[in-house]
Amino acid sequence: YVTSTENDCEGPAQAVVIEIKICDVVIPTAFTPNTDGINDTWNIVNIDLVYPNNVVSVYNRLGNKVFESQKGKYQELPWNGFYNLEALPVASYYYIIEYNDENNKSETGYISIIK
């Protein structure tokens, strides 16, 4: 912040309060787990901050679960596109996010692995 003085007179000091609000959860639709260090995990922005009890599950096209997060720790250990230490193929995967909030909110959709 910049202040200016007019006519060589200064007014009383004022405190400035800046409130930072946590934004909504941002769910990307694709990621590229090719170990280049860029976009290698499915980064669901703000999920642990906004919904600290969340659980994220991911399923392949056959309905087999290929990932499940620890409750409230998705951003610590996000999905990296692997299952049983094997890289999963390029495809779309179905996800369920259980926010486990007071409204019992959940969200579903598709996430694509691109290489």
PDB file of C-alpha atoms in Angstrom:
ATOM      1  CA  TYR A   1       0.000   0.000   0.000  1.00  0.00           C
ATOM      2  CA  VAL A   2       1.143   3.515  -0.765  1.00  0.00           C
ATOM      3  CA  THR A   3       0.304   6.643   1.173  1.00  0.00           C
ATOM      4  CA  SER A   4       0.928  10.224   0.188  1.00  0.00           C
ATOM      5  CA  THR A   5       1.238  13.434   2.164  1.00  0.00           C
ATOM      6  CA  GLU A   6      -0.378  16.657   0.959  1.00  0.00           C
ATOM      7  CA  ASN A   7       0.748  20.112   2.127  1.00  0.00           C
ATOM      8  CA  ASP A   8       3.307  18.506   4.427  1.00  0.00           C
ATOM      9  CA  CYS A   9       0.535  17.551   6.857  1.00  0.00           C
ATOM     10  CA  GLU A  10      -0.048  14.027   7.919  1.00  0.00           C
ATOM     11  CA  GLY A  11      -3.188  12.680   9.469  1.00  0.00           C
ATOM     12  CA  PRO A  12      -3.406  10.188  12.298  1.00  0.00           C
ATOM     13  CA  ALA A  13      -2.184   6.668  11.650  1.00  0.00           C
ATOM     14  CA  GLN A  14      -4.886   4.223  10.655  1.00  0.00           C
ATOM     15  CA  ALA A  15      -4.914   0.475  10.929  1.00  0.00           C
ATOM     16  CA  VAL A  16      -5.765  -1.477   7.812  1.00  0.00           C
ATOM     17  CA  VAL A  17      -7.372  -4.880   8.236  1.00  0.00           C
ATOM     18  CA  ILE A  18      -7.204  -7.277   5.303  1.00  0.00           C
ATOM     19  CA  GLU A  19      -9.486 -10.282   5.503  1.00  0.00           C
ATOM     20  CA  ILE A  20      -8.458 -13.275   3.425  1.00  0.00           C
ATOM     21  CA  LYS A  21     -11.297 -15.640   2.641  1.00  0.00           C
ATOM     22  CA  ILE A  22     -10.821 -19.206   1.549  1.00  0.00           C
ATOM     23  CA  CYS A  23     -12.261 -19.637  -1.909  1.00  0.00           C
ATOM     24  CA  ASP A  24     -14.409 -22.471  -3.092  1.00  0.00           C
ATOM     25  CA  VAL A  25     -13.018 -25.866  -3.946  1.00  0.00           C
ATOM     26  CA  VAL A  26     -11.617 -26.051  -7.485  1.00  0.00           C
ATOM     27  CA  ILE A  27     -11.841 -29.484  -9.138  1.00  0.00           C
ATOM     28  CA  PRO A  28      -9.711 -29.872 -12.285  1.00  0.00           C
ATOM     29  CA  THR A  29     -11.027 -32.086 -15.078  1.00  0.00           C
ATOM     30  CA  ALA A  30      -7.651 -33.524 -16.139  1.00  0.00           C
ATOM     31  CA  PHE A  31      -4.023 -33.966 -15.097  1.00  0.00           C
ATOM     32  CA  THR A  32      -0.818 -35.359 -16.616  1.00  0.00           C
ATOM     33  CA  PRO A  33       0.929 -37.851 -14.321  1.00  0.00           C
ATOM     34  CA  ASN A  34       4.041 -38.218 -16.477  1.00  0.00           C
ATOM     35  CA  THR A  35       6.620 -37.419 -13.741  1.00  0.00           C
ATOM     36  CA  ASP A  36       7.772 -34.165 -15.357  1.00  0.00           C
ATOM     37  CA  GLY A  37       7.025 -32.285 -12.134  1.00  0.00           C
ATOM     38  CA  ILE A  38       4.181 -30.294 -13.720  1.00  0.00           C
ATOM     39  CA  ASN A  39       0.538 -31.197 -13.064  1.00  0.00           C
ATOM     40  CA  ASP A  40       1.533 -34.722 -11.969  1.00  0.00           C
ATOM     41  CA  THR A  41      -1.205 -35.034  -9.343  1.00  0.00           C
ATOM     42  CA  TRP A  42      -4.911 -34.271  -9.340  1.00  0.00           C
ATOM     43  CA  ASN A  43      -4.748 -31.083  -7.294  1.00  0.00           C
ATOM     44  CA  ILE A  44      -8.184 -30.316  -5.829  1.00  0.00           C
ATOM     45  CA  VAL A  45      -7.586 -26.766  -4.623  1.00  0.00           C
ATOM     46  CA  ASN A  46      -8.765 -25.811  -1.100  1.00  0.00           C
ATOM     47  CA  ILE A  47     -10.583 -29.090  -0.420  1.00  0.00           C
ATOM     48  CA  ASP A  48      -8.950 -29.764   2.954  1.00  0.00           C
ATOM     49  CA  LEU A  49      -9.355 -26.148   4.091  1.00  0.00           C
ATOM     50  CA  VAL A  50     -13.018 -25.822   3.149  1.00  0.00           C
ATOM     51  CA  TYR A  51     -14.059 -29.419   3.961  1.00  0.00           C
ATOM     52  CA  PRO A  52     -11.669 -30.846   6.576  1.00  0.00           C
ATOM     53  CA  ASN A  53     -13.500 -34.210   6.734  1.00  0.00           C
ATOM     54  CA  ASN A  54     -13.550 -34.910   2.991  1.00  0.00           C
ATOM     55  CA  VAL A  55     -12.930 -38.290   1.387  1.00  0.00           C
ATOM     56  CA  VAL A  56     -12.112 -38.562  -2.325  1.00  0.00           C
ATOM     57  CA  SER A  57     -12.658 -41.856  -4.181  1.00  0.00           C
ATOM     58  CA  VAL A  58     -11.782 -42.596  -7.814  1.00  0.00           C
ATOM     59  CA  TYR A  59     -13.050 -45.512  -9.929  1.00  0.00           C
ATOM     60  CA  ASN A  60     -12.078 -46.929 -13.314  1.00  0.00           C
ATOM     61  CA  ARG A  61     -14.583 -47.641 -16.104  1.00  0.00           C
ATOM     62  CA  LEU A  62     -15.280 -51.099 -14.653  1.00  0.00           C
ATOM     63  CA  GLY A  63     -16.249 -49.615 -11.289  1.00  0.00           C
ATOM     64  CA  ASN A  64     -13.115 -50.744  -9.473  1.00  0.00           C
ATOM     65  CA  LYS A  65     -11.830 -48.313  -6.864  1.00  0.00           C
ATOM     66  CA  VAL A  66      -8.352 -47.144  -7.868  1.00  0.00           C
ATOM     67  CA  PHE A  67      -7.897 -44.454  -5.203  1.00  0.00           C
ATOM     68  CA  GLU A  68      -9.309 -43.385  -1.855  1.00  0.00           C
ATOM     69  CA  SER A  69      -7.941 -40.514   0.196  1.00  0.00           C
ATOM     70  CA  GLN A  70      -7.472 -40.431   3.928  1.00  0.00           C
ATOM     71  CA  LYS A  71     -10.164 -38.393   5.651  1.00  0.00           C
ATOM     72  CA  GLY A  72      -9.270 -34.694   5.458  1.00  0.00           C
ATOM     73  CA  LYS A  73      -5.792 -35.311   4.047  1.00  0.00           C
ATOM     74  CA  TYR A  74      -6.346 -35.194   0.306  1.00  0.00           C
ATOM     75  CA  GLN A  75      -3.952 -32.314  -0.330  1.00  0.00           C
ATOM     76  CA  GLU A  76      -1.225 -34.060   1.686  1.00  0.00           C
ATOM     77  CA  LEU A  77      -1.541 -37.242  -0.402  1.00  0.00           C
ATOM     78  CA  PRO A  78      -3.372 -36.398  -3.656  1.00  0.00           C
ATOM     79  CA  TRP A  79      -4.067 -38.945  -6.374  1.00  0.00           C
ATOM     80  CA  ASN A  80      -1.044 -39.366  -8.614  1.00  0.00           C
ATOM     81  CA  GLY A  81      -2.645 -41.506 -11.332  1.00  0.00           C
ATOM     82  CA  PHE A  82      -1.211 -44.740  -9.961  1.00  0.00           C
ATOM     83  CA  TYR A  83      -2.896 -47.842  -8.573  1.00  0.00           C
ATOM     84  CA  ASN A  84      -0.896 -50.547  -6.752  1.00  0.00           C
ATOM     85  CA  LEU A  85       2.332 -48.776  -7.806  1.00  0.00           C
ATOM     86  CA  GLU A  86       1.345 -49.046 -11.507  1.00  0.00           C
ATOM     87  CA  ALA A  87       0.658 -46.036 -13.720  1.00  0.00           C
ATOM     88  CA  LEU A  88      -2.944 -46.083 -14.905  1.00  0.00           C
ATOM     89  CA  PRO A  89      -3.696 -45.697 -18.612  1.00  0.00           C
ATOM     90  CA  VAL A  90      -4.973 -42.597 -20.359  1.00  0.00           C
ATOM     91  CA  ALA A  91      -8.712 -42.638 -19.666  1.00  0.00           C
ATOM     92  CA  SER A  92     -11.553 -40.921 -17.852  1.00  0.00           C
ATOM     93  CA  TYR A  93     -12.158 -41.967 -14.263  1.00  0.00           C
ATOM     94  CA  TYR A  94     -15.286 -41.461 -12.167  1.00  0.00           C
ATOM     95  CA  TYR A  95     -14.875 -39.688  -8.847  1.00  0.00           C
ATOM     96  CA  ILE A  96     -16.979 -39.247  -5.736  1.00  0.00           C
ATOM     97  CA  ILE A  97     -16.088 -36.518  -3.265  1.00  0.00           C
ATOM     98  CA  GLU A  98     -17.797 -36.878   0.091  1.00  0.00           C
ATOM     99  CA  TYR A  99     -17.424 -33.560   1.870  1.00  0.00           C
ATOM    100  CA  ASN A 100     -18.768 -34.980   5.155  1.00  0.00           C
ATOM    101  CA  ASP A 101     -20.073 -31.582   6.209  1.00  0.00           C
ATOM    102  CA  GLU A 102     -23.214 -30.724   8.169  1.00  0.00           C
ATOM    103  CA  ASN A 103     -25.289 -30.943   4.955  1.00  0.00           C
ATOM    104  CA  ASN A 104     -23.875 -34.369   4.002  1.00  0.00           C
ATOM    105  CA  LYS A 105     -22.854 -32.839   0.661  1.00  0.00           C
ATOM    106  CA  SER A 106     -21.128 -34.897  -2.017  1.00  0.00           C
ATOM    107  CA  GLU A 107     -20.055 -34.319  -5.597  1.00  0.00           C
ATOM    108  CA  THR A 108     -19.396 -36.624  -8.537  1.00  0.00           C
ATOM    109  CA  GLY A 109     -17.829 -36.255 -11.951  1.00  0.00           C
ATOM    110  CA  TYR A 110     -15.049 -37.387 -14.249  1.00  0.00           C
ATOM    111  CA  ILE A 111     -11.311 -36.795 -14.146  1.00  0.00           C
ATOM    112  CA  SER A 112      -9.133 -37.560 -17.178  1.00  0.00           C
ATOM    113  CA  ILE A 113      -5.572 -38.798 -17.187  1.00  0.00           C
ATOM    114  CA  ILE A 114      -3.684 -37.312 -20.127  1.00  0.00           C
ATOM    115  CA  LYS A 115      -0.099 -38.212 -21.040  1.00  0.00           C
TER     116      LYS A 115
END
